[in-house]
PDB file of C-alpha atoms in Angstrom:
ATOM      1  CA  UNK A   1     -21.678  13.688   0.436  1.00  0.00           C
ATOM      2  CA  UNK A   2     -21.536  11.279   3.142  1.00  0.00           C
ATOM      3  CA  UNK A   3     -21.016   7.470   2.522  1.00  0.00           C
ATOM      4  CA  UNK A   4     -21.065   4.317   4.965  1.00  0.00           C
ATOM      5  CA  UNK A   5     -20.807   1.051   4.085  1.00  0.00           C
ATOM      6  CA  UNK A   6     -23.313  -1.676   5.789  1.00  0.00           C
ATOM      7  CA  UNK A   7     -22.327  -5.269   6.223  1.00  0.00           C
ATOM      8  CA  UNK A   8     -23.042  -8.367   8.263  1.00  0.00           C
ATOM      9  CA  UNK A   9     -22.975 -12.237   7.871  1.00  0.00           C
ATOM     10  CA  UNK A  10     -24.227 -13.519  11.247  1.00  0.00           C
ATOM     11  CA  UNK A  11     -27.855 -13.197  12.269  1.00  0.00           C
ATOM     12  CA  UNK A  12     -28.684 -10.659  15.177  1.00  0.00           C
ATOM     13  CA  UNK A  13     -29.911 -11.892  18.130  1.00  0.00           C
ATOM     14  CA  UNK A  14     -32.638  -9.405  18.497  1.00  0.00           C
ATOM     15  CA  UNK A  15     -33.204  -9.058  14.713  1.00  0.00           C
ATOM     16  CA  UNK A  16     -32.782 -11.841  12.930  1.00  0.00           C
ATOM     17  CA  UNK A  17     -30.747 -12.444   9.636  1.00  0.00           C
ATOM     18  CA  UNK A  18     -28.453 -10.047   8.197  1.00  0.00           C
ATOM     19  CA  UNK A  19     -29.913  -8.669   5.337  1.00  0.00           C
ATOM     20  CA  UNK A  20     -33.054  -7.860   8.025  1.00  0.00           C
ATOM     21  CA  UNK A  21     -30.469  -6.316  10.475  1.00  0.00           C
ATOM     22  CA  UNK A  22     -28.971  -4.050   7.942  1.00  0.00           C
ATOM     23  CA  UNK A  23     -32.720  -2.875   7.318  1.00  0.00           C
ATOM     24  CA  UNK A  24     -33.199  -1.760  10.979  1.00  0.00           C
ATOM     25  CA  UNK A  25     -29.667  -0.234  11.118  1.00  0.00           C
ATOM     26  CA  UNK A  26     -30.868   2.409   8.622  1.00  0.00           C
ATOM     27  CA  UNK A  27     -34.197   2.983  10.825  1.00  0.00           C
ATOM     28  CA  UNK A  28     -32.148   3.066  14.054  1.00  0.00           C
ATOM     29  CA  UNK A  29     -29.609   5.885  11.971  1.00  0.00           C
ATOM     30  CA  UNK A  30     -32.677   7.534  10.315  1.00  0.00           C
ATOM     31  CA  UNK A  31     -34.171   7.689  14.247  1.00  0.00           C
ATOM     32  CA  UNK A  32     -30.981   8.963  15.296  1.00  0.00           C
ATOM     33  CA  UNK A  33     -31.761  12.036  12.844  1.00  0.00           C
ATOM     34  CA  UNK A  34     -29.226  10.922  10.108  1.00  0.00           C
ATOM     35  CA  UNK A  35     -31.069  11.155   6.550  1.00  0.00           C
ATOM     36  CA  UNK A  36     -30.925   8.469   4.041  1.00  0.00           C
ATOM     37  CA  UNK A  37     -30.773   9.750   1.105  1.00  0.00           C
ATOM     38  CA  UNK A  38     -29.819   6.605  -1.088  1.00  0.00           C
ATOM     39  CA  UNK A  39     -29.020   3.262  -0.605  1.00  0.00           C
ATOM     40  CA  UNK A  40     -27.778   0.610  -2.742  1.00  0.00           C
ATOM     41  CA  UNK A  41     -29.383  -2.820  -3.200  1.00  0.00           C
ATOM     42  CA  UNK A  42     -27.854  -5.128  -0.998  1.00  0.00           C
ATOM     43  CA  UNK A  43     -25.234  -7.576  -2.216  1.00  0.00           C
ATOM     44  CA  UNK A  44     -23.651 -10.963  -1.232  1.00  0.00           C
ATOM     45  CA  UNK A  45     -20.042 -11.064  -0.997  1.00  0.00           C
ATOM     46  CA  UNK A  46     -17.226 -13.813   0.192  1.00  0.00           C
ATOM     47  CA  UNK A  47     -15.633 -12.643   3.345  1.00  0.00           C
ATOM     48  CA  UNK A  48     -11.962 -10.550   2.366  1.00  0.00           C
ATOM     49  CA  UNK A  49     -10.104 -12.206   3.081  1.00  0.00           C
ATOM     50  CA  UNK A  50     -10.938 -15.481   2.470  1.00  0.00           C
ATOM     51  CA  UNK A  51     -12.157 -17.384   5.707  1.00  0.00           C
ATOM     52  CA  UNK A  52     -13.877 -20.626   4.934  1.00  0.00           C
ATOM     53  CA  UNK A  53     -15.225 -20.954   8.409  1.00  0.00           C
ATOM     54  CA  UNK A  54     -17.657 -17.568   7.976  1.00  0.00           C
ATOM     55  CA  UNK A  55     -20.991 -17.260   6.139  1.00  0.00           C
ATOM     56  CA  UNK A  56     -20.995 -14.781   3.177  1.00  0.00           C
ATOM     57  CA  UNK A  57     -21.756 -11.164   4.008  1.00  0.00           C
ATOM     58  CA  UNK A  58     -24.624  -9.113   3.313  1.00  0.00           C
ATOM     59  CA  UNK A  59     -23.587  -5.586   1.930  1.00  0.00           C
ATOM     60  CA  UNK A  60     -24.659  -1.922   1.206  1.00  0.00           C
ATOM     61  CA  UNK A  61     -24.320   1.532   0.721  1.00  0.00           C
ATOM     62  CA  UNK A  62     -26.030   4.396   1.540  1.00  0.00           C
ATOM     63  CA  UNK A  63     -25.295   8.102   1.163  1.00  0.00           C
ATOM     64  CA  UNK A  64     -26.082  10.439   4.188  1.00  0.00           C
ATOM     65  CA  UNK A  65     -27.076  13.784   5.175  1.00  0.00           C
ATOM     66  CA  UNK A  66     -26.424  14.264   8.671  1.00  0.00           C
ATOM     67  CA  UNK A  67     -25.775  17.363  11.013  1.00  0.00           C
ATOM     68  CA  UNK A  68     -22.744  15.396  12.614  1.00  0.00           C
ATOM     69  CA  UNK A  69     -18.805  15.662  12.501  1.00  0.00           C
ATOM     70  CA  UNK A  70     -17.220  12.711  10.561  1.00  0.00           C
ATOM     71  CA  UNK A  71     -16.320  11.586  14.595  1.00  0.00           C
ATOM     72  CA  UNK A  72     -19.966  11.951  16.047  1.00  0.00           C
ATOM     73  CA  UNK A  73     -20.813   9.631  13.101  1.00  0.00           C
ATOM     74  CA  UNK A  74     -18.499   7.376  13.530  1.00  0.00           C
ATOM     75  CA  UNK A  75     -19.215   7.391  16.782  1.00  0.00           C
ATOM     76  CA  UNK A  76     -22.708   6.773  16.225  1.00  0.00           C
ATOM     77  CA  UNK A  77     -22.043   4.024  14.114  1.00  0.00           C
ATOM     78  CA  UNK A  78     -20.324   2.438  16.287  1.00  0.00           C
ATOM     79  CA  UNK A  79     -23.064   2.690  18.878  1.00  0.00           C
ATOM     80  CA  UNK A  80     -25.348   1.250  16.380  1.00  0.00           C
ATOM     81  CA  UNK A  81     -23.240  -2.099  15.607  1.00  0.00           C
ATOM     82  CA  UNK A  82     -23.174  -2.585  19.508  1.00  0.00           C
ATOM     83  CA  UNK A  83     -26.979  -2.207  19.490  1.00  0.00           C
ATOM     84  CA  UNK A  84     -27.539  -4.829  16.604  1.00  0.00           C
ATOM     85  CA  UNK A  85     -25.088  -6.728  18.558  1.00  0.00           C
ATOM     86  CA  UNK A  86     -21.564  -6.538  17.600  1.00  0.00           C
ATOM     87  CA  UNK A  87     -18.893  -6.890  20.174  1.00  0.00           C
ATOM     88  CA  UNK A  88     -15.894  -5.646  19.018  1.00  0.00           C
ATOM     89  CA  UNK A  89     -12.580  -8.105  18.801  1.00  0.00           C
ATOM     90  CA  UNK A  90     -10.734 -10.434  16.788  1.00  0.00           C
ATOM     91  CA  UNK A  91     -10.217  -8.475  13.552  1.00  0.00           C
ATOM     92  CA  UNK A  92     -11.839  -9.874   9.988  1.00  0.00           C
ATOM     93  CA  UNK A  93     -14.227 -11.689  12.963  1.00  0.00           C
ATOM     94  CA  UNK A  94     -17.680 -12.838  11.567  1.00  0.00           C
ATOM     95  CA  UNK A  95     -20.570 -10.388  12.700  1.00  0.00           C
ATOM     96  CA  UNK A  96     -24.073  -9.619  12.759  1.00  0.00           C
ATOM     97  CA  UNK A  97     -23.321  -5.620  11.542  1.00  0.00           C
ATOM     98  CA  UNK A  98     -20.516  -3.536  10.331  1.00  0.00           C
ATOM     99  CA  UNK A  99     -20.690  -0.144   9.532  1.00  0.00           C
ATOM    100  CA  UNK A 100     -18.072   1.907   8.056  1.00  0.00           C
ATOM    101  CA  UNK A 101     -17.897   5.452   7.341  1.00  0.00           C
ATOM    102  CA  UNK A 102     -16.325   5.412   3.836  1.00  0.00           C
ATOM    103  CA  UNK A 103     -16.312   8.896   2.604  1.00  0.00           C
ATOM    104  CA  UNK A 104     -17.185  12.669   3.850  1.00  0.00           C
ATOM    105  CA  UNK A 105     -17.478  15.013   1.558  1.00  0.00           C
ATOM    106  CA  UNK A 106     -13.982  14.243  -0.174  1.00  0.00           C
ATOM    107  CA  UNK A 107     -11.915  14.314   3.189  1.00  0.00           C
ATOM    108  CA  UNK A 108      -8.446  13.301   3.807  1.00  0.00           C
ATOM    109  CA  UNK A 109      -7.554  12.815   6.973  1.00  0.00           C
ATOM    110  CA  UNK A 110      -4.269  14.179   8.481  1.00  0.00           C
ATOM    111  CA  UNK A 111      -1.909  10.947   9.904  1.00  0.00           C
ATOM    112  CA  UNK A 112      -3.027   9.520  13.034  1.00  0.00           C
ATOM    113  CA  UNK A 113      -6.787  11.209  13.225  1.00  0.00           C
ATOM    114  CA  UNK A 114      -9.619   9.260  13.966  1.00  0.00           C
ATOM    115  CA  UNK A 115     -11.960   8.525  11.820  1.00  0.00           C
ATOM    116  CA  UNK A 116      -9.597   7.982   9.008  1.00  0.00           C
ATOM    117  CA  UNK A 117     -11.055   9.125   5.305  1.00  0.00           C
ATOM    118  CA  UNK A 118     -11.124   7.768   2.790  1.00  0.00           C
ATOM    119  CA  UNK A 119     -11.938   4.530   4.275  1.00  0.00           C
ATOM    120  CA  UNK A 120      -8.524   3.027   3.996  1.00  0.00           C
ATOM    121  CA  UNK A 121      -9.147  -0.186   2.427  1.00  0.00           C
ATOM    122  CA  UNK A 122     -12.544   0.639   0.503  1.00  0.00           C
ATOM    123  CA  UNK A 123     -11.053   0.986  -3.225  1.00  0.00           C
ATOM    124  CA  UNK A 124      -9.679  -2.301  -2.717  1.00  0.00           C
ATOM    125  CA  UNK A 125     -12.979  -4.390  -1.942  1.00  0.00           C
ATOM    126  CA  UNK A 126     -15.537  -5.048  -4.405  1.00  0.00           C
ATOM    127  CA  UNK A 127     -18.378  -5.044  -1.933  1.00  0.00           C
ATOM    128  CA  UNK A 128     -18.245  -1.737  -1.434  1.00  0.00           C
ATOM    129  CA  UNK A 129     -17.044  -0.386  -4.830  1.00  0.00           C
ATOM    130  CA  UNK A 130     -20.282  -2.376  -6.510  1.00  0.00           C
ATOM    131  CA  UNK A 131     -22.923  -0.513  -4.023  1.00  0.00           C
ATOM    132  CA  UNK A 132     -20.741   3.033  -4.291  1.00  0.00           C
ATOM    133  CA  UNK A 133     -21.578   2.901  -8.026  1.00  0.00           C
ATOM    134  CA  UNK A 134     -25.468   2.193  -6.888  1.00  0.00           C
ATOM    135  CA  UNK A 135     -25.473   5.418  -5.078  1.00  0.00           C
ATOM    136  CA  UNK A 136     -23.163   7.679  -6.530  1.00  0.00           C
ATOM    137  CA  UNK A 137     -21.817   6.937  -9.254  1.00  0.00           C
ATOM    138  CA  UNK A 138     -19.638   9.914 -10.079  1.00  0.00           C
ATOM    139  CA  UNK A 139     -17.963   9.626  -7.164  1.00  0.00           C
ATOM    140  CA  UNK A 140     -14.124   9.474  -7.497  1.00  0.00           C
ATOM    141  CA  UNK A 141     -11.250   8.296  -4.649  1.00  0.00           C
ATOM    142  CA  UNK A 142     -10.314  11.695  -2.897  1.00  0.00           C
ATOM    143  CA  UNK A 143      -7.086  10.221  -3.084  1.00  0.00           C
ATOM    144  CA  UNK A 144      -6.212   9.375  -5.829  1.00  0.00           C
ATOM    145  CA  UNK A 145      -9.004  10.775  -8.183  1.00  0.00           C
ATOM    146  CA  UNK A 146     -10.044   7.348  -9.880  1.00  0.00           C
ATOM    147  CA  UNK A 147     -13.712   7.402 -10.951  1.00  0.00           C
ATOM    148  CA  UNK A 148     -15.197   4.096  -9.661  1.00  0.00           C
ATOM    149  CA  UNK A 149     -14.651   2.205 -13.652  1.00  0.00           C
ATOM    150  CA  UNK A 150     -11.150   2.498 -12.553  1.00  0.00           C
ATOM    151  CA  UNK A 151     -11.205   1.081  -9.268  1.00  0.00           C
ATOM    152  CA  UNK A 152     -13.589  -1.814 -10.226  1.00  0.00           C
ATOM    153  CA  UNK A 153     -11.323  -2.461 -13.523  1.00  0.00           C
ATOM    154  CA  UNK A 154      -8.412  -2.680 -10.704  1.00  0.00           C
ATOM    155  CA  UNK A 155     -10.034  -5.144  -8.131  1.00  0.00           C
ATOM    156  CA  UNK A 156      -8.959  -8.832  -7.960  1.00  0.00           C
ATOM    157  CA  UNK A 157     -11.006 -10.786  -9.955  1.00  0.00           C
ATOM    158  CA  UNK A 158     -10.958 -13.349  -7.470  1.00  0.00           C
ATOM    159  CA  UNK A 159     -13.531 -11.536  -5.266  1.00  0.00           C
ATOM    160  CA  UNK A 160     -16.845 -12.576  -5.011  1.00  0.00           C
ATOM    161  CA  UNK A 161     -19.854 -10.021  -5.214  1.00  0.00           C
ATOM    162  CA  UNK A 162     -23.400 -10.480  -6.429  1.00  0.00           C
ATOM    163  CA  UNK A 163     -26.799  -8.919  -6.164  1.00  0.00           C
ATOM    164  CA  UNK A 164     -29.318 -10.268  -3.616  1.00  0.00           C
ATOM    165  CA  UNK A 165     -32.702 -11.229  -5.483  1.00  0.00           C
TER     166      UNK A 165
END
């Protein structure tokens, strides 16, 4: 099972808010002959960590079928942020997309490989953990084996994560 993690909280230039950019970066990886297979309703969420000069974030999750290495997809993932128009920079930077590849088929990765799986930070934010439990909700942290219940039940209640209407 393949999982990736959408987000964005500035508007593209080409198109248009992020909750409507999110929707063409699942065409543009569906046209790039990835397979959605599910994806979670999208979900507001306060920028982690905190930044009071950025918009809230649009987020998702969708699980995958694709005949790509975890690095092809990553790489193509990174192709389609730069599309949408993300320019790569300042780190925790406002953007119109981000897509991360959370989770291949229960991979670790050895030290120092690229892409690194699990995501490294994705048990620890609870817009990802919220849409994980949309589209899989069995799935556990190939880690540390903690069902998602666990991970939520773990999160800082300080974080800020809603469902769109």
């Amino acid at each position: 099972m393949t999982l990736i993690g959408l987000g964005a909280n500035l508007p593209s230039v080409a198109y248009g808010p992020p909750r409507d950019t999110l929707e063409v970066a699942l065409r543009i990886l569906e046209a790039s002959g990835v397979t959605v297979l599910a994806r979670s309703p999208w979900y507001e969420s306060a920028p982690v960590p905190a930044a009071a000069d950025q918009p809230n974030y649009v987020n998702g999750v969708a699980r995958l079928s694709s005949g790509l290495d975890p690095a092809q997809l990553l790489a193509l993932l990174h192709r389609v942020e730069g599309e949408l128009g993300r320019v790569r920079g300042e780190v925790n930077a406002a953007r119109p997309a981000d897509l991360d590849l959370l989770d291949v088929d229960g991979r670790v990765s050895q030290p120092g490989a690229v892409p690194i799986l699990p995501h490294p930070r994705l048990h620890l934010r609870a817009f990802v953990l919220l849409p994980l439990a949309d589209v899989a909700p069995g799935w556990r942290h190939p880690v540390t084996g903690q069902g998602l219940a666990e991970l939520l039940v773990a999160l800082a209640p300080d974080q800020l994560c809603r469902p769109l209407a």
